[in-house]
């Protein structure tokens, strides 16, 4: 079970890094907000689900 938590945390950190770099670049580019709005909202939703799943799995260990 510990390996699952480690994998989930790694995925969460990697995805967070991608979002931290990608969202400001998208917002700073002229005209990109209209094209990338759905992608940004989807990424934020996936990130929130990853946080919840990681928390649920972590509650089984502690």
JSON list of N, CA and C in Angstrom, two decimals:
[
{"chain": "A", "resi": 1, "resn": "UNK", "atom": "N", "xyz": [0.82, -1.19, 0.00]},
{"chain": "A", "resi": 1, "resn": "UNK", "atom": "CA", "xyz": [0.00, 0.00, 0.00]},
{"chain": "A", "resi": 1, "resn": "UNK", "atom": "C", "xyz": [0.87, 1.26, 0.00]},
{"chain": "A", "resi": 2, "resn": "UNK", "atom": "N", "xyz": [2.04, 1.17, 0.61]},
{"chain": "A", "resi": 2, "resn": "UNK", "atom": "CA", "xyz": [2.92, 2.33, 0.66]},
{"chain": "A", "resi": 2, "resn": "UNK", "atom": "C", "xyz": [3.39, 2.73, -0.72]},
{"chain": "A", "resi": 3, "resn": "UNK", "atom": "N", "xyz": [3.64, 1.76, -1.57]},
{"chain": "A", "resi": 3, "resn": "UNK", "atom": "CA", "xyz": [4.10, 2.07, -2.93]},
{"chain": "A", "resi": 3, "resn": "UNK", "atom": "C", "xyz": [3.02, 2.81, -3.71]},
{"chain": "A", "resi": 4, "resn": "UNK", "atom": "N", "xyz": [1.77, 2.48, -3.45]},
{"chain": "A", "resi": 4, "resn": "UNK", "atom": "CA", "xyz": [0.67, 3.18, -4.12]},
{"chain": "A", "resi": 4, "resn": "UNK", "atom": "C", "xyz": [0.64, 4.65, -3.72]},
{"chain": "A", "resi": 5, "resn": "UNK", "atom": "N", "xyz": [0.85, 4.92, -2.43]},
{"chain": "A", "resi": 5, "resn": "UNK", "atom": "CA", "xyz": [0.89, 6.31, -1.96]},
{"chain": "A", "resi": 5, "resn": "UNK", "atom": "C", "xyz": [2.06, 7.05, -2.60]},
{"chain": "A", "resi": 6, "resn": "UNK", "atom": "N", "xyz": [3.22, 6.40, -2.66]},
{"chain": "A", "resi": 6, "resn": "UNK", "atom": "CA", "xyz": [4.39, 7.03, -3.26]},
{"chain": "A", "resi": 6, "resn": "UNK", "atom": "C", "xyz": [4.16, 7.35, -4.74]},
{"chain": "A", "resi": 7, "resn": "UNK", "atom": "N", "xyz": [3.53, 6.45, -5.45]},
{"chain": "A", "resi": 7, "resn": "UNK", "atom": "CA", "xyz": [3.23, 6.68, -6.86]},
{"chain": "A", "resi": 7, "resn": "UNK", "atom": "C", "xyz": [2.22, 7.82, -7.01]},
{"chain": "A", "resi": 8, "resn": "UNK", "atom": "N", "xyz": [1.18, 7.82, -6.18]},
{"chain": "A", "resi": 8, "resn": "UNK", "atom": "CA", "xyz": [0.18, 8.88, -6.25]},
{"chain": "A", "resi": 8, "resn": "UNK", "atom": "C", "xyz": [0.78, 10.25, -5.93]},
{"chain": "A", "resi": 9, "resn": "UNK", "atom": "N", "xyz": [1.65, 10.31, -4.94]},
{"chain": "A", "resi": 9, "resn": "UNK", "atom": "CA", "xyz": [2.29, 11.58, -4.59]},
{"chain": "A", "resi": 9, "resn": "UNK", "atom": "C", "xyz": [3.21, 12.03, -5.71]},
{"chain": "A", "resi": 10, "resn": "UNK", "atom": "N", "xyz": [3.95, 11.09, -6.32]},
{"chain": "A", "resi": 10, "resn": "UNK", "atom": "CA", "xyz": [4.81, 11.45, -7.44]},
{"chain": "A", "resi": 10, "resn": "UNK", "atom": "C", "xyz": [3.99, 12.01, -8.60]},
{"chain": "A", "resi": 11, "resn": "UNK", "atom": "N", "xyz": [2.89, 11.36, -8.93]},
{"chain": "A", "resi": 11, "resn": "UNK", "atom": "CA", "xyz": [2.03, 11.84, -10.01]},
{"chain": "A", "resi": 11, "resn": "UNK", "atom": "C", "xyz": [1.46, 13.22, -9.67]},
{"chain": "A", "resi": 12, "resn": "UNK", "atom": "N", "xyz": [1.05, 13.40, -8.42]},
{"chain": "A", "resi": 12, "resn": "UNK", "atom": "CA", "xyz": [0.51, 14.68, -7.99]},
{"chain": "A", "resi": 12, "resn": "UNK", "atom": "C", "xyz": [1.56, 15.79, -8.09]},
{"chain": "A", "resi": 13, "resn": "UNK", "atom": "N", "xyz": [2.78, 15.51, -7.66]},
{"chain": "A", "resi": 13, "resn": "UNK", "atom": "CA", "xyz": [3.85, 16.52, -7.73]},
{"chain": "A", "resi": 13, "resn": "UNK", "atom": "C", "xyz": [4.20, 16.83, -9.19]},
{"chain": "A", "resi": 14, "resn": "UNK", "atom": "N", "xyz": [4.29, 15.80, -10.01]},
{"chain": "A", "resi": 14, "resn": "UNK", "atom": "CA", "xyz": [4.62, 16.02, -11.42]},
{"chain": "A", "resi": 14, "resn": "UNK", "atom": "C", "xyz": [3.51, 16.81, -12.12]},
{"chain": "A", "resi": 15, "resn": "UNK", "atom": "N", "xyz": [2.27, 16.47, -11.86]},
{"chain": "A", "resi": 15, "resn": "UNK", "atom": "CA", "xyz": [1.14, 17.18, -12.48]},
{"chain": "A", "resi": 15, "resn": "UNK", "atom": "C", "xyz": [1.05, 18.61, -11.98]},
{"chain": "A", "resi": 16, "resn": "UNK", "atom": "N", "xyz": [1.34, 18.82, -10.69]},
{"chain": "A", "resi": 16, "resn": "UNK", "atom": "CA", "xyz": [1.34, 20.17, -10.13]},
{"chain": "A", "resi": 16, "resn": "UNK", "atom": "C", "xyz": [2.42, 21.02, -10.79]},
{"chain": "A", "resi": 17, "resn": "UNK", "atom": "N", "xyz": [3.58, 20.44, -11.03]},
{"chain": "A", "resi": 17, "resn": "UNK", "atom": "CA", "xyz": [4.66, 21.17, -11.68]},
{"chain": "A", "resi": 17, "resn": "UNK", "atom": "C", "xyz": [4.26, 21.57, -13.10]},
{"chain": "A", "resi": 18, "resn": "UNK", "atom": "N", "xyz": [3.64, 20.66, -13.80]},
{"chain": "A", "resi": 18, "resn": "UNK", "atom": "CA", "xyz": [3.17, 20.97, -15.15]},
{"chain": "A", "resi": 18, "resn": "UNK", "atom": "C", "xyz": [2.15, 22.11, -15.13]},
{"chain": "A", "resi": 19, "resn": "UNK", "atom": "N", "xyz": [1.23, 22.07, -14.16]},
{"chain": "A", "resi": 19, "resn": "UNK", "atom": "CA", "xyz": [0.23, 23.12, -14.07]},
{"chain": "A", "resi": 19, "resn": "UNK", "atom": "C", "xyz": [0.84, 24.46, -13.67]},
{"chain": "A", "resi": 20, "resn": "UNK", "atom": "N", "xyz": [1.82, 24.44, -12.76]},
{"chain": "A", "resi": 20, "resn": "UNK", "atom": "CA", "xyz": [2.45, 25.68, -12.31]},
{"chain": "A", "resi": 20, "resn": "UNK", "atom": "C", "xyz": [3.18, 26.36, -13.45]},
{"chain": "A", "resi": 21, "resn": "UNK", "atom": "N", "xyz": [3.75, 25.59, -14.36]},
{"chain": "A", "resi": 21, "resn": "UNK", "atom": "CA", "xyz": [4.43, 26.17, -15.51]},
{"chain": "A", "resi": 21, "resn": "UNK", "atom": "C", "xyz": [3.45, 26.49, -16.64]},
{"chain": "A", "resi": 22, "resn": "UNK", "atom": "N", "xyz": [2.53, 25.60, -16.89]},
{"chain": "A", "resi": 22, "resn": "UNK", "atom": "CA", "xyz": [1.66, 25.73, -18.06]},
{"chain": "A", "resi": 22, "resn": "UNK", "atom": "C", "xyz": [0.58, 26.79, -17.96]},
{"chain": "A", "resi": 23, "resn": "UNK", "atom": "N", "xyz": [-0.03, 26.93, -16.81]},
{"chain": "A", "resi": 23, "resn": "UNK", "atom": "CA", "xyz": [-1.13, 27.89, -16.69]},
{"chain": "A", "resi": 23, "resn": "UNK", "atom": "C", "xyz": [-0.67, 29.33, -16.86]},
{"chain": "A", "resi": 24, "resn": "UNK", "atom": "N", "xyz": [0.41, 29.78, -16.19]},
{"chain": "A", "resi": 24, "resn": "UNK", "atom": "CA", "xyz": [0.84, 31.17, -16.41]},
{"chain": "A", "resi": 24, "resn": "UNK", "atom": "C", "xyz": [1.29, 31.43, -17.85]},
{"chain": "A", "resi": 25, "resn": "UNK", "atom": "N", "xyz": [1.92, 30.44, -18.47]},
{"chain": "A", "resi": 25, "resn": "UNK", "atom": "CA", "xyz": [2.33, 30.62, -19.87]},
{"chain": "A", "resi": 25, "resn": "UNK", "atom": "C", "xyz": [1.11, 30.77, -20.76]},
{"chain": "A", "resi": 26, "resn": "UNK", "atom": "N", "xyz": [0.10, 29.97, -20.51]},
{"chain": "A", "resi": 26, "resn": "UNK", "atom": "CA", "xyz": [-1.13, 30.06, -21.29]},
{"chain": "A", "resi": 26, "resn": "UNK", "atom": "C", "xyz": [-1.83, 31.40, -21.08]},
{"chain": "A", "resi": 27, "resn": "UNK", "atom": "N", "xyz": [-1.89, 31.84, -19.84]},
{"chain": "A", "resi": 27, "resn": "UNK", "atom": "CA", "xyz": [-2.57, 33.10, -19.56]},
{"chain": "A", "resi": 27, "resn": "UNK", "atom": "C", "xyz": [-1.79, 34.31, -20.08]},
{"chain": "A", "resi": 28, "resn": "UNK", "atom": "N", "xyz": [-0.47, 34.20, -20.16]},
{"chain": "A", "resi": 28, "resn": "UNK", "atom": "CA", "xyz": [0.34, 35.31, -20.64]},
{"chain": "A", "resi": 28, "resn": "UNK", "atom": "C", "xyz": [0.35, 35.41, -22.16]},
{"chain": "A", "resi": 29, "resn": "UNK", "atom": "N", "xyz": [0.02, 34.34, -22.84]},
{"chain": "A", "resi": 29, "resn": "UNK", "atom": "CA", "xyz": [0.01, 34.36, -24.30]},
{"chain": "A", "resi": 29, "resn": "UNK", "atom": "C", "xyz": [-1.26, 35.05, -24.79]},
{"chain": "A", "resi": 30, "resn": "UNK", "atom": "N", "xyz": [-1.12, 35.96, -25.75]},
{"chain": "A", "resi": 30, "resn": "UNK", "atom": "CA", "xyz": [-2.32, 36.67, -26.23]},
{"chain": "A", "resi": 30, "resn": "UNK", "atom": "C", "xyz": [-3.28, 35.74, -26.96]},
{"chain": "A", "resi": 31, "resn": "UNK", "atom": "N", "xyz": [-4.53, 35.79, -26.56]},
{"chain": "A", "resi": 31, "resn": "UNK", "atom": "CA", "xyz": [-5.58, 35.01, -27.22]},
{"chain": "A", "resi": 31, "resn": "UNK", "atom": "C", "xyz": [-5.61, 33.53, -26.86]},
{"chain": "A", "resi": 32, "resn": "UNK", "atom": "N", "xyz": [-4.76, 33.09, -25.96]},
{"chain": "A", "resi": 32, "resn": "UNK", "atom": "CA", "xyz": [-4.72, 31.66, -25.62]},
{"chain": "A", "resi": 32, "resn": "UNK", "atom": "C", "xyz": [-5.78, 31.25, -24.61]},
{"chain": "A", "resi": 33, "resn": "UNK", "atom": "N", "xyz": [-6.30, 32.21, -23.85]},
{"chain": "A", "resi": 33, "resn": "UNK", "atom": "CA", "xyz": [-7.28, 31.85, -22.83]},
{"chain": "A", "resi": 33, "resn": "UNK", "atom": "C", "xyz": [-8.53, 31.25, -23.45]},
{"chain": "A", "resi": 34, "resn": "UNK", "atom": "N", "xyz": [-8.99, 31.84, -24.52]},
{"chain": "A", "resi": 34, "resn": "UNK", "atom": "CA", "xyz": [-10.21, 31.34, -25.16]},
{"chain": "A", "resi": 34, "resn": "UNK", "atom": "C", "xyz": [-9.99, 29.93, -25.71]},
{"chain": "A", "resi": 35, "resn": "UNK", "atom": "N", "xyz": [-8.80, 29.66, -26.21]},
{"chain": "A", "resi": 35, "resn": "UNK", "atom": "CA", "xyz": [-8.53, 28.36, -26.81]},
{"chain": "A", "resi": 35, "resn": "UNK", "atom": "C", "xyz": [-8.25, 27.29, -25.75]},
{"chain": "A", "resi": 36, "resn": "UNK", "atom": "N", "xyz": [-7.65, 27.68, -24.64]},
{"chain": "A", "resi": 36, "resn": "UNK", "atom": "CA", "xyz": [-7.19, 26.71, -23.64]},
{"chain": "A", "resi": 36, "resn": "UNK", "atom": "C", "xyz": [-8.03, 26.67, -22.37]},
{"chain": "A", "resi": 37, "resn": "UNK", "atom": "N", "xyz": [-9.13, 27.38, -22.34]},
{"chain": "A", "resi": 37, "resn": "UNK", "atom": "CA", "xyz": [-9.95, 27.46, -21.12]},
{"chain": "A", "resi": 37, "resn": "UNK", "atom": "C", "xyz": [-10.40, 26.07, -20.66]},
{"chain": "A", "resi": 38, "resn": "UNK", "atom": "N", "xyz": [-10.91, 25.27, -21.56]},
{"chain": "A", "resi": 38, "resn": "UNK", "atom": "CA", "xyz": [-11.39, 23.94, -21.18]},
{"chain": "A", "resi": 38, "resn": "UNK", "atom": "C", "xyz": [-10.26, 23.04, -20.71]},
{"chain": "A", "resi": 39, "resn": "UNK", "atom": "N", "xyz": [-9.09, 23.16, -21.34]},
{"chain": "A", "resi": 39, "resn": "UNK", "atom": "CA", "xyz": [-7.94, 22.36, -20.93]},
{"chain": "A", "resi": 39, "resn": "UNK", "atom": "C", "xyz": [-7.47, 22.73, -19.53]},
{"chain": "A", "resi": 40, "resn": "UNK", "atom": "N", "xyz": [-7.48, 24.02, -19.21]},
{"chain": "A", "resi": 40, "resn": "UNK", "atom": "CA", "xyz": [-7.07, 24.47, -17.87]},
{"chain": "A", "resi": 40, "resn": "UNK", "atom": "C", "xyz": [-8.06, 24.00, -16.82]},
{"chain": "A", "resi": 41, "resn": "UNK", "atom": "N", "xyz": [-9.35, 24.11, -17.11]},
{"chain": "A", "resi": 41, "resn": "UNK", "atom": "CA", "xyz": [-10.36, 23.64, -16.15]},
{"chain": "A", "resi": 41, "resn": "UNK", "atom": "C", "xyz": [-10.29, 22.13, -15.96]},
{"chain": "A", "resi": 42, "resn": "UNK", "atom": "N", "xyz": [-10.03, 21.40, -17.03]},
{"chain": "A", "resi": 42, "resn": "UNK", "atom": "CA", "xyz": [-9.88, 19.95, -16.93]},
{"chain": "A", "resi": 42, "resn": "UNK", "atom": "C", "xyz": [-8.66, 19.60, -16.09]},
{"chain": "A", "resi": 43, "resn": "UNK", "atom": "N", "xyz": [-7.56, 20.29, -16.32]},
{"chain": "A", "resi": 43, "resn": "UNK", "atom": "CA", "xyz": [-6.35, 20.05, -15.53]},
{"chain": "A", "resi": 43, "resn": "UNK", "atom": "C", "xyz": [-6.56, 20.33, -14.06]},
{"chain": "A", "resi": 44, "resn": "UNK", "atom": "N", "xyz": [-7.28, 21.40, -13.75]},
{"chain": "A", "resi": 44, "resn": "UNK", "atom": "CA", "xyz": [-7.57, 21.73, -12.35]},
{"chain": "A", "resi": 44, "resn": "UNK", "atom": "C", "xyz": [-8.47, 20.66, -11.72]},
{"chain": "A", "resi": 45, "resn": "UNK", "atom": "N", "xyz": [-9.42, 20.15, -12.49]},
{"chain": "A", "resi": 45, "resn": "UNK", "atom": "CA", "xyz": [-10.28, 19.08, -11.99]},
{"chain": "A", "resi": 45, "resn": "UNK", "atom": "C", "xyz": [-9.52, 17.80, -11.73]},
{"chain": "A", "resi": 46, "resn": "UNK", "atom": "N", "xyz": [-8.63, 17.44, -12.65]},
{"chain": "A", "resi": 46, "resn": "UNK", "atom": "CA", "xyz": [-7.81, 16.24, -12.46]},
{"chain": "A", "resi": 46, "resn": "UNK", "atom": "C", "xyz": [-6.92, 16.40, -11.24]},
{"chain": "A", "resi": 47, "resn": "UNK", "atom": "N", "xyz": [-6.35, 17.61, -11.06]},
{"chain": "A", "resi": 47, "resn": "UNK", "atom": "CA", "xyz": [-5.50, 17.86, -9.90]},
{"chain": "A", "resi": 47, "resn": "UNK", "atom": "C", "xyz": [-6.29, 17.70, -8.60]},
{"chain": "A", "resi": 48, "resn": "UNK", "atom": "N", "xyz": [-7.51, 18.23, -8.55]},
{"chain": "A", "resi": 48, "resn": "UNK", "atom": "CA", "xyz": [-8.34, 18.11, -7.35]},
{"chain": "A", "resi": 48, "resn": "UNK", "atom": "C", "xyz": [-8.69, 16.66, -7.06]},
{"chain": "A", "resi": 49, "resn": "UNK", "atom": "N", "xyz": [-9.00, 15.90, -8.09]},
{"chain": "A", "resi": 49, "resn": "UNK", "atom": "CA", "xyz": [-9.31, 14.48, -7.91]},
{"chain": "A", "resi": 49, "resn": "UNK", "atom": "C", "xyz": [-8.09, 13.73, -7.40]},
{"chain": "A", "resi": 50, "resn": "UNK", "atom": "N", "xyz": [-6.90, 14.05, -7.93]},
{"chain": "A", "resi": 50, "resn": "UNK", "atom": "CA", "xyz": [-5.67, 13.42, -7.45]},
{"chain": "A", "resi": 50, "resn": "UNK", "atom": "C", "xyz": [-5.42, 13.72, -5.97]},
{"chain": "A", "resi": 51, "resn": "UNK", "atom": "N", "xyz": [-5.69, 14.94, -5.55]},
{"chain": "A", "resi": 51, "resn": "UNK", "atom": "CA", "xyz": [-5.51, 15.31, -4.14]},
{"chain": "A", "resi": 51, "resn": "UNK", "atom": "C", "xyz": [-6.46, 14.48, -3.27]},
{"chain": "A", "resi": 52, "resn": "UNK", "atom": "N", "xyz": [-7.71, 14.36, -3.69]},
{"chain": "A", "resi": 52, "resn": "UNK", "atom": "CA", "xyz": [-8.69, 13.60, -2.91]},
{"chain": "A", "resi": 52, "resn": "UNK", "atom": "C", "xyz": [-8.32, 12.12, -2.87]},
{"chain": "A", "resi": 53, "resn": "UNK", "atom": "N", "xyz": [-7.95, 11.55, -4.01]},
{"chain": "A", "resi": 53, "resn": "UNK", "atom": "CA", "xyz": [-7.59, 10.13, -4.06]},
{"chain": "A", "resi": 53, "resn": "UNK", "atom": "C", "xyz": [-6.36, 9.86, -3.20]},
{"chain": "A", "resi": 54, "resn": "UNK", "atom": "N", "xyz": [-5.37, 10.74, -3.26]},
{"chain": "A", "resi": 54, "resn": "UNK", "atom": "CA", "xyz": [-4.17, 10.56, -2.44]},
{"chain": "A", "resi": 54, "resn": "UNK", "atom": "C", "xyz": [-4.52, 10.64, -0.96]},
{"chain": "A", "resi": 55, "resn": "UNK", "atom": "N", "xyz": [-5.40, 11.55, -0.58]},
{"chain": "A", "resi": 55, "resn": "UNK", "atom": "CA", "xyz": [-5.83, 11.65, 0.81]},
{"chain": "A", "resi": 55, "resn": "UNK", "atom": "C", "xyz": [-6.59, 10.42, 1.28]},
{"chain": "A", "resi": 56, "resn": "UNK", "atom": "N", "xyz": [-7.45, 9.90, 0.43]},
{"chain": "A", "resi": 56, "resn": "UNK", "atom": "CA", "xyz": [-8.21, 8.70, 0.80]},
{"chain": "A", "resi": 56, "resn": "UNK", "atom": "C", "xyz": [-7.27, 7.51, 0.99]},
{"chain": "A", "resi": 57, "resn": "UNK", "atom": "N", "xyz": [-6.34, 7.30, 0.06]},
{"chain": "A", "resi": 57, "resn": "UNK", "atom": "CA", "xyz": [-5.40, 6.20, 0.20]},
{"chain": "A", "resi": 57, "resn": "UNK", "atom": "C", "xyz": [-4.50, 6.38, 1.41]},
{"chain": "A", "resi": 58, "resn": "UNK", "atom": "N", "xyz": [-4.14, 7.63, 1.71]},
{"chain": "A", "resi": 58, "resn": "UNK", "atom": "CA", "xyz": [-3.30, 7.89, 2.87]},
{"chain": "A", "resi": 58, "resn": "UNK", "atom": "C", "xyz": [-4.03, 7.62, 4.17]},
{"chain": "A", "resi": 59, "resn": "UNK", "atom": "N", "xyz": [-5.34, 7.77, 4.18]},
{"chain": "A", "resi": 59, "resn": "UNK", "atom": "CA", "xyz": [-6.09, 7.51, 5.41]},
{"chain": "A", "resi": 59, "resn": "UNK", "atom": "C", "xyz": [-6.10, 6.01, 5.75]},
{"chain": "A", "resi": 60, "resn": "UNK", "atom": "N", "xyz": [-5.88, 5.15, 4.77]},
{"chain": "A", "resi": 60, "resn": "UNK", "atom": "CA", "xyz": [-5.82, 3.72, 5.05]},
{"chain": "A", "resi": 60, "resn": "UNK", "atom": "C", "xyz": [-4.50, 3.32, 5.68]},
{"chain": "A", "resi": 61, "resn": "UNK", "atom": "N", "xyz": [-3.46, 4.12, 5.48]},
{"chain": "A", "resi": 61, "resn": "UNK", "atom": "CA", "xyz": [-2.14, 3.78, 6.03]},
{"chain": "A", "resi": 61, "resn": "UNK", "atom": "C", "xyz": [-2.02, 4.25, 7.47]},
{"chain": "A", "resi": 62, "resn": "UNK", "atom": "N", "xyz": [-2.47, 5.45, 7.76]},
{"chain": "A", "resi": 62, "resn": "UNK", "atom": "CA", "xyz": [-2.26, 6.03, 9.10]},
{"chain": "A", "resi": 62, "resn": "UNK", "atom": "C", "xyz": [-3.13, 5.43, 10.14]}
]
